[in-house]
Amino acid sequence: MYDIDATHDPKRKSWVESANAAGHDFPIQNLPFGRFRRAGSADAWRIGVAIGDQVLDLRAAGVASTDDMNVLMAAPPSQRSALRATISNGLAEGSAQQAAWSKALVPQAQCEFTVPCRVGDYTDFYTGIHHATTIGKLFRPDQPLMPNYKWVPIGYHGRASSIIVSGQDFKRPKGQTKAPDAAEPSFGPSKRLDYELELGFYVGQANELGEPVGIDDAEAHLFGVGLFNDWSARDLQAWEYQPLGPFLAKNFASTVSPWIVTMEALAPFRAPFTRPEGDPQPLPYLDGAANREQGQLDITLEVYLQTAKMRAAGQAPHRLTHGRVAEAAYWTAAQLLAHHTVNGCNLQPGDLLGSGTLSGPTLDAAGSLMELTLGGKQAIELPNGEKRTFLEDGDTLALRGWCQRDGAVRIGFGEASATVLA
Amino acid sequence: MYDIDATHDPKRKSWVESANAAGHDFPIQNLPFGRFRRAGSADAWRIGVAIGDQVLDLRAAGVASTDDMNVLMAAPPSQRSALRATISNGLAEGSAQQAAWSKALVPQAQCEFTVPCRVGDYTDFYTGIHHATTIGKLFRPDQPLMPNYKWVPIGYHGRASSIIVSGQDFKRPKGQTKAPDAAEPSFGPSKRLDYELELGFYVGQANELGEPVGIDDAEAHLFGVGLFNDWSARDLQAWEYQPLGPFLAKNFASTVSPWIVTMEALAPFRAPFTRPEGDPQPLPYLDGAANREQGQLDITLEVYLQTAKMRAAGQAPHRLTHGRVAEAAYWTAAQLLAHHTVNGCNLQPGDLLGSGTLSGPTLDAAGSLMELTLGGKQAIELPNGEKRTFLEDGDTLALRGWCQRDGAVRIGFGEASATVLA
């Protein structure tokens, strides 16, 4: 439903020179949205669009009349596309806006960022079938996938207040845990702190309570996509999660990237939606011609770990994981949104839908340490000889993502990074 | 921690005559907070306090400088107590404010109400041990209570956007269900729609991310209490809830009462916090002298059902349930709040903590139809001969609650009511 148009033209360059560097995350074909202010100031947050190593201040440039990202997100797709065209044209080489808009640029290095919108409600899904299978095996070797998995896009509600932006560090959570052979639980810091590699889908247009969104209209209700790390305390989770699901194991922090890459920017980067032979046909409310045609998002995701020791020695972060969303996800974002609303639940602009951990079919594409270390049984070794089963204090974990294919300019998601504090 | 003072004096009367009627929910000793406007207007919501059959408009009376309930809720307890004293003194017989404040009264019958504050995050707990045991027996006859139940105040995140105020009807949800003997799930309206009798605890003062609230400080972070109906589609829940908990079975609607009864108003109504002999001692972070001394809230709760047929025949609602919170809850509200923050999770003013279904030890105090009908196996008969296993279209379900004891004036919670639409 999001068309490829002149804003995606690979020949288009920007008068912001840094945006034209090969392999840069933020060329003129991307134009992701975020909220920023001058670092160290107490100014109100403003809406910006990333272009190269700069931020375009949308109100200063005269293209937005609001500083409220959620208001901007609520606009219908036609208005959003028009806004994208205006920004793209104004930033393009030879634009008449160059002189005026130059004054509306702020170097990203001089900015601080916040969560890109007010997240009213956050829902986490479980669309990574390889993740669900591997984790399921650890608990239920005979039945890794629950009988509902291939029918129901499994999801649960998460905590909105503890969503933090990349760069904001957080304390290792404390809580109850119980060793399998212990008679009673004990209390203390989590010893099995993990990350989860996810995408976050941001809702744009709302639906009213009691009014489901049809599968083929669902993608039009999405504003865009960011990186999402659903930090998880596995030992807290194991003891608390029956019978109502994860709670304190998750709600101490979840990290998002500062930038929302719009659905429009992602239009050239789609992959077929396929399912293994013999899998059930989705029920009609999850199946539609547009959903099949749109398919999956074709995004490559990576996870990097830098320990305190590596940082002190000036060693670069080490890549733990590298995989493709289209190989990891069992459901499309449109299916998640249609499912979420089918009972009448109302979604609002700025609501966040986590994809669930996007692990690929092979171990080098596993989206959590729980998987990479076989449930904590087999430590991974880092290039400097350090070993990890779970995260230690001082570890910095970063998610990255990007889209690339022939005939299109590569676009990137920036980074979702945080350091674990004691 | 909330003292009994002159605002609780049973001899105190109001110049608002309707507040002095015996058995009225809103005497001058109560003074609950809500958000209201003239019915049918498009005015902004204003903060009001219920007094008899009137609402005192706090800004018109000159006692609040904000229309934002969440700002008012965020105040420290000392400020809140001072505000309560100001309102109580102004509404008391012989007050110098009578002439001025008379103009700030609006009859409740001419008002409409909304959810009493912006609920940022809503968490639902599971503190009703008789409910957990009865429901558990239906699924796991050999082990009704999970091993964690008496250690962990079990909770999970709910959906904030679909919280609605009493009087707002909602559509029966649709979704996937699977009969035990069916090969595949099917799609359609829920056939096992139920209510859950709960209290909602509203957070007042916030805590910062990473900063737990100690057990003996926890009650000071609560602003007050309302009635809460966590509508549940049991058939959707049974198919979707493994392994991450309830989702679409709950998030189509949750009903709150318009009024928040403050912790200050509840000061005279406390009951000892006791546990069965042999139950484990709570871990230190859940155990404190103040928590033991404060004990449970002593509130009586009731559930009333009126079918469409009863309504047409002018028959009064039929009482399904009658029980006491202190006999139903295994954890105190302070324990819920301390547990919620122990991992560093940040609570914000206006956040809502559901108690979980508050079923008493006997069937006449069961807080859901699932319990009253033994899992839908044994219909209950209403006075007009109608039978119910679960709710039918046109049924109106209302929760009521009140506190009463010698030496104090009875206070009430009003009502949380809604009708199921097709």
mmCIF file of N, CA and C in Angstrom, chain A residues 12 47-49 63 69 71 94 118 190 195 216 223 230 241 276 295 302 328 335 343 370 372 376 386-387 394 408:
data_model
loop_
_atom_site.group_PDB
_atom_site.id
_atom_site.type_symbol
_atom_site.label_atom_id
_atom_site.label_comp_id
_atom_site.label_asym_id
_atom_site.label_seq_id
_atom_site.Cartn_x
_atom_site.Cartn_y
_atom_site.Cartn_z
ATOM 1 N N ARG A 12 18.516 10.472 -6.567
ATOM 2 C CA ARG A 12 18.305 11.710 -5.809
ATOM 3 C C ARG A 12 19.399 11.883 -4.758
ATOM 4 N N ILE A 47 10.271 17.966 16.929
ATOM 5 C CA ILE A 47 10.279 16.901 15.925
ATOM 6 C C ILE A 47 11.380 17.162 14.913
ATOM 7 N N GLY A 48 12.182 16.143 14.660
ATOM 8 C CA GLY A 48 13.241 16.281 13.667
ATOM 9 C C GLY A 48 13.262 15.109 12.713
ATOM 10 N N VAL A 49 13.876 15.337 11.557
ATOM 11 C CA VAL A 49 14.093 14.274 10.577
ATOM 12 C C VAL A 49 15.600 14.161 10.364
ATOM 13 N N VAL A 63 7.727 23.140 7.910
ATOM 14 C CA VAL A 63 6.945 22.062 7.297
ATOM 15 C C VAL A 63 6.033 21.340 8.286
ATOM 16 N N MET A 69 4.783 14.782 18.268
ATOM 17 C CA MET A 69 4.963 13.706 17.290
ATOM 18 C C MET A 69 3.692 12.877 17.146
ATOM 19 N N VAL A 71 0.646 13.756 17.251
ATOM 20 C CA VAL A 71 -0.302 14.434 16.351
ATOM 21 C C VAL A 71 0.105 14.188 14.904
ATOM 22 N N GLY A 94 19.631 21.246 -5.372
ATOM 23 C CA GLY A 94 18.999 22.223 -6.243
ATOM 24 C C GLY A 94 17.703 22.786 -5.699
ATOM 25 N N ARG A 118 5.159 9.686 22.446
ATOM 26 C CA ARG A 118 4.545 9.184 23.684
ATOM 27 C C ARG A 118 3.931 7.819 23.372
ATOM 28 N N SER A 190 19.327 -10.023 39.317
ATOM 29 C CA SER A 190 19.198 -11.055 38.292
ATOM 30 C C SER A 190 20.579 -11.542 37.873
ATOM 31 N N TYR A 195 19.212 -9.906 26.398
ATOM 32 C CA TYR A 195 18.589 -8.949 25.486
ATOM 33 C C TYR A 195 17.630 -9.720 24.584
ATOM 34 N N ASP A 216 -6.420 -6.055 5.273
ATOM 35 C CA ASP A 216 -5.831 -5.324 4.153
ATOM 36 C C ASP A 216 -5.781 -3.817 4.379
ATOM 37 N N PHE A 223 2.680 3.674 11.329
ATOM 38 C CA PHE A 223 3.454 4.862 10.962
ATOM 39 C C PHE A 223 4.872 4.500 10.550
ATOM 40 N N ASP A 230 14.040 -5.736 24.021
ATOM 41 C CA ASP A 230 13.171 -6.120 25.137
ATOM 42 C C ASP A 230 14.026 -6.857 26.179
ATOM 43 N N TYR A 241 6.424 -16.361 35.867
ATOM 44 C CA TYR A 241 5.575 -16.197 34.680
ATOM 45 C C TYR A 241 4.335 -17.102 34.637
ATOM 46 N N PRO A 276 6.056 -22.509 5.686
ATOM 47 C CA PRO A 276 6.442 -23.890 5.369
ATOM 48 C C PRO A 276 5.241 -24.687 4.853
ATOM 49 N N GLY A 295 3.696 -8.597 1.835
ATOM 50 C CA GLY A 295 4.691 -9.511 2.384
ATOM 51 C C GLY A 295 5.369 -8.972 3.621
ATOM 52 N N GLU A 302 21.329 -6.704 13.319
ATOM 53 C CA GLU A 302 22.583 -7.136 13.922
ATOM 54 C C GLU A 302 22.586 -6.773 15.399
ATOM 55 N N ALA A 328 12.811 -14.684 9.923
ATOM 56 C CA ALA A 328 12.574 -14.896 11.352
ATOM 57 C C ALA A 328 11.101 -14.836 11.743
ATOM 58 N N GLN A 335 -0.640 -8.393 10.060
ATOM 59 C CA GLN A 335 -1.370 -9.449 10.778
ATOM 60 C C GLN A 335 -1.398 -9.172 12.288
ATOM 61 N N ASN A 343 -10.850 -7.962 18.307
ATOM 62 C CA ASN A 343 -11.825 -8.026 19.416
ATOM 63 C C ASN A 343 -12.367 -6.643 19.763
ATOM 64 N N MET A 370 20.035 -16.327 25.571
ATOM 65 C CA MET A 370 19.353 -17.576 25.955
ATOM 66 C C MET A 370 19.498 -18.610 24.840
ATOM 67 N N LEU A 372 21.805 -18.229 22.094
ATOM 68 C CA LEU A 372 23.217 -18.363 21.698
ATOM 69 C C LEU A 372 23.997 -19.259 22.656
ATOM 70 N N GLY A 376 22.068 -20.841 28.617
ATOM 71 C CA GLY A 376 23.082 -20.514 29.619
ATOM 72 C C GLY A 376 24.034 -21.670 29.902
ATOM 73 N N GLU A 386 37.252 -13.067 26.789
ATOM 74 C CA GLU A 386 36.172 -13.043 27.791
ATOM 75 C C GLU A 386 35.053 -13.993 27.370
ATOM 76 N N LYS A 387 34.350 -14.499 28.376
ATOM 77 C CA LYS A 387 33.222 -15.390 28.093
ATOM 78 C C LYS A 387 31.929 -14.807 28.645
ATOM 79 N N GLY A 394 28.368 -3.409 33.093
ATOM 80 C CA GLY A 394 29.321 -2.726 32.221
ATOM 81 C C GLY A 394 29.221 -3.130 30.762
ATOM 82 N N ALA A 408 18.005 0.220 -5.218
ATOM 83 C CA ALA A 408 17.539 1.133 -4.163
ATOM 84 C C ALA A 408 18.755 1.603 -3.369
#
